Amino acid sequence: MPGAAGPAGTARARAEIDLDAVRDNVRTLRGYAPGAELMAVVKSDGYGHGAVPCARAARQAGATWLGAATPEEAFALRDAGDRGRILCWLWTPGGPWREAVERDIDVSASGGWALEEIVAAARATGRTARVHLKADTGLGRNGCQPADWPALVAAARAAEAEGTVKVTGIWSHFACADEPGHPANAAQLAAFREALAVAERAGLDPEVRHHANSPATLTLPESHFDLVRTGLSVYGLSPAPEVGTAAGLGLRPAMTLSASLALVKRVPGGHGVSYGHTYTTPGETTLGLVPLGYGDGLPRHASGAGPVLVAGKWRTIAGRVAMDQFVVDLGGDLPVTGDRAVLFGPGDDGEPTAEDWARAAGTISYEIVTRISSRVPRVYVNENTGGDGPA
């Protein structure tokens, strides 16, 4: 009956992370770039999936590098026991360079100021800093402009001669790799090859040269060089519809987001639903209350459009997404309070995917999974099926 309770002790909501999916995705991605090493990017808490468990799973599947944006993310991986190669690339003046050098984390420099601070940190520690020099080949974001590149390269070579620095990588990042055939891709590769040539003439011999992100790993083999940096694809999502669907690329989404219905009730026709009454029931119906909202990371832009699987059927959010909850119109169906509502997952049981939510909210699947807040517990499955993996 409406309002009846389902299974006792059912959690409000959960994000279930399948670590076997992460391992399988890494193995699939390694198959796309068999001649290169693979970096699993675990920034922003592993794109919302949990950086440490996903990093461990990726290592078990053969990822030889991990990628972190901020120093704090890189330090958290070391604190969790990871002893492999980690690259950290987003720095500001006065950052914790010394701790990074002491903890054997590869750091990135896009300009002379950064290299100067790295050299100072290396001198203070008495250790050699591992540095990746980043070239701006056309993204226009981080990275050294071509006009300034020779000076940065020369300064890095001088620091190598002093013994304070070892240039372990030279790298860049694509702007349009999610659009195969875009002319910027070829232009950036040409600019990168020129940057490499300048570095070689200056006497630099990096361990790894890398330019490819997830879409380039999947579609631009000429960009693989020594290392590919895979982010979203590690978690089983396609970096762009133009590249292909997750299933078509051999990837499996790792996150399933679900909640227990907090209330089921009958209401008459003409009943307003949620703030602003942007939805009014067309007739007598059943409403289900899903206890997730924008405070949990759901996009408010998905109001009136976000898909949910309840009682074996796709439903659409009725009215606006609130901070903690939203409503679905269940029609004549009568699930009970406590029954499961699945917002997105791999799609195996007919549930929506993160890509479906991205379309509903007018955004990208990167944002959908990354924004799921810490208020939603992460529950890991297949956590101990991958072996120890490399340290």
mmCIF file of C-alpha atoms in Angstrom, residues 11 15 17 52 59 61 79 113 138-139 151 167 185 213 225 240 251 282 285 300 308 332 337 347 365 380:
data_model
loop_
_atom_site.group_PDB
_atom_site.id
_atom_site.type_symbol
_atom_site.label_atom_id
_atom_site.label_comp_id
_atom_site.label_asym_id
_atom_site.label_seq_id
_atom_site.Cartn_x
_atom_site.Cartn_y
_atom_site.Cartn_z
ATOM 1 C CA ALA A 11 20.418 3.332 3.134
ATOM 2 C CA ALA A 15 27.222 5.366 -5.060
ATOM 3 C CA ILE A 17 31.785 1.629 -7.426
ATOM 4 C CA VAL A 52 42.630 5.773 -3.513
ATOM 5 C CA ARG A 59 47.754 -0.106 -10.611
ATOM 6 C CA ALA A 61 45.574 -3.573 -14.038
ATOM 7 C CA ASP A 79 49.673 8.708 2.461
ATOM 8 C CA TRP A 113 58.902 31.030 -11.993
ATOM 9 C CA GLY A 138 47.396 25.330 -28.622
ATOM 10 C CA LEU A 139 45.049 24.727 -25.691
ATOM 11 C CA ALA A 151 64.416 29.747 -22.375
ATOM 12 C CA VAL A 167 63.597 16.458 -16.596
ATOM 13 C CA ASN A 185 44.611 18.097 -33.324
ATOM 14 C CA ASN A 213 44.257 12.318 -23.041
ATOM 15 C CA PHE A 225 54.356 8.722 -27.701
ATOM 16 C CA ALA A 240 32.522 12.285 -26.145
ATOM 17 C CA LEU A 251 34.386 0.450 -21.555
ATOM 18 C CA PRO A 282 -2.394 15.588 -14.997
ATOM 19 C CA THR A 285 -1.447 9.551 -9.587
ATOM 20 C CA ARG A 300 19.430 21.464 -10.773
ATOM 21 C CA VAL A 308 15.305 7.541 -12.967
ATOM 22 C CA GLY A 332 -0.538 4.087 -11.510
ATOM 23 C CA THR A 337 8.645 3.222 0.524
ATOM 24 C CA GLY A 347 22.655 0.374 -18.153
ATOM 25 C CA SER A 365 29.251 13.056 -18.128
ATOM 26 C CA TYR A 380 33.133 -0.534 -3.248
#
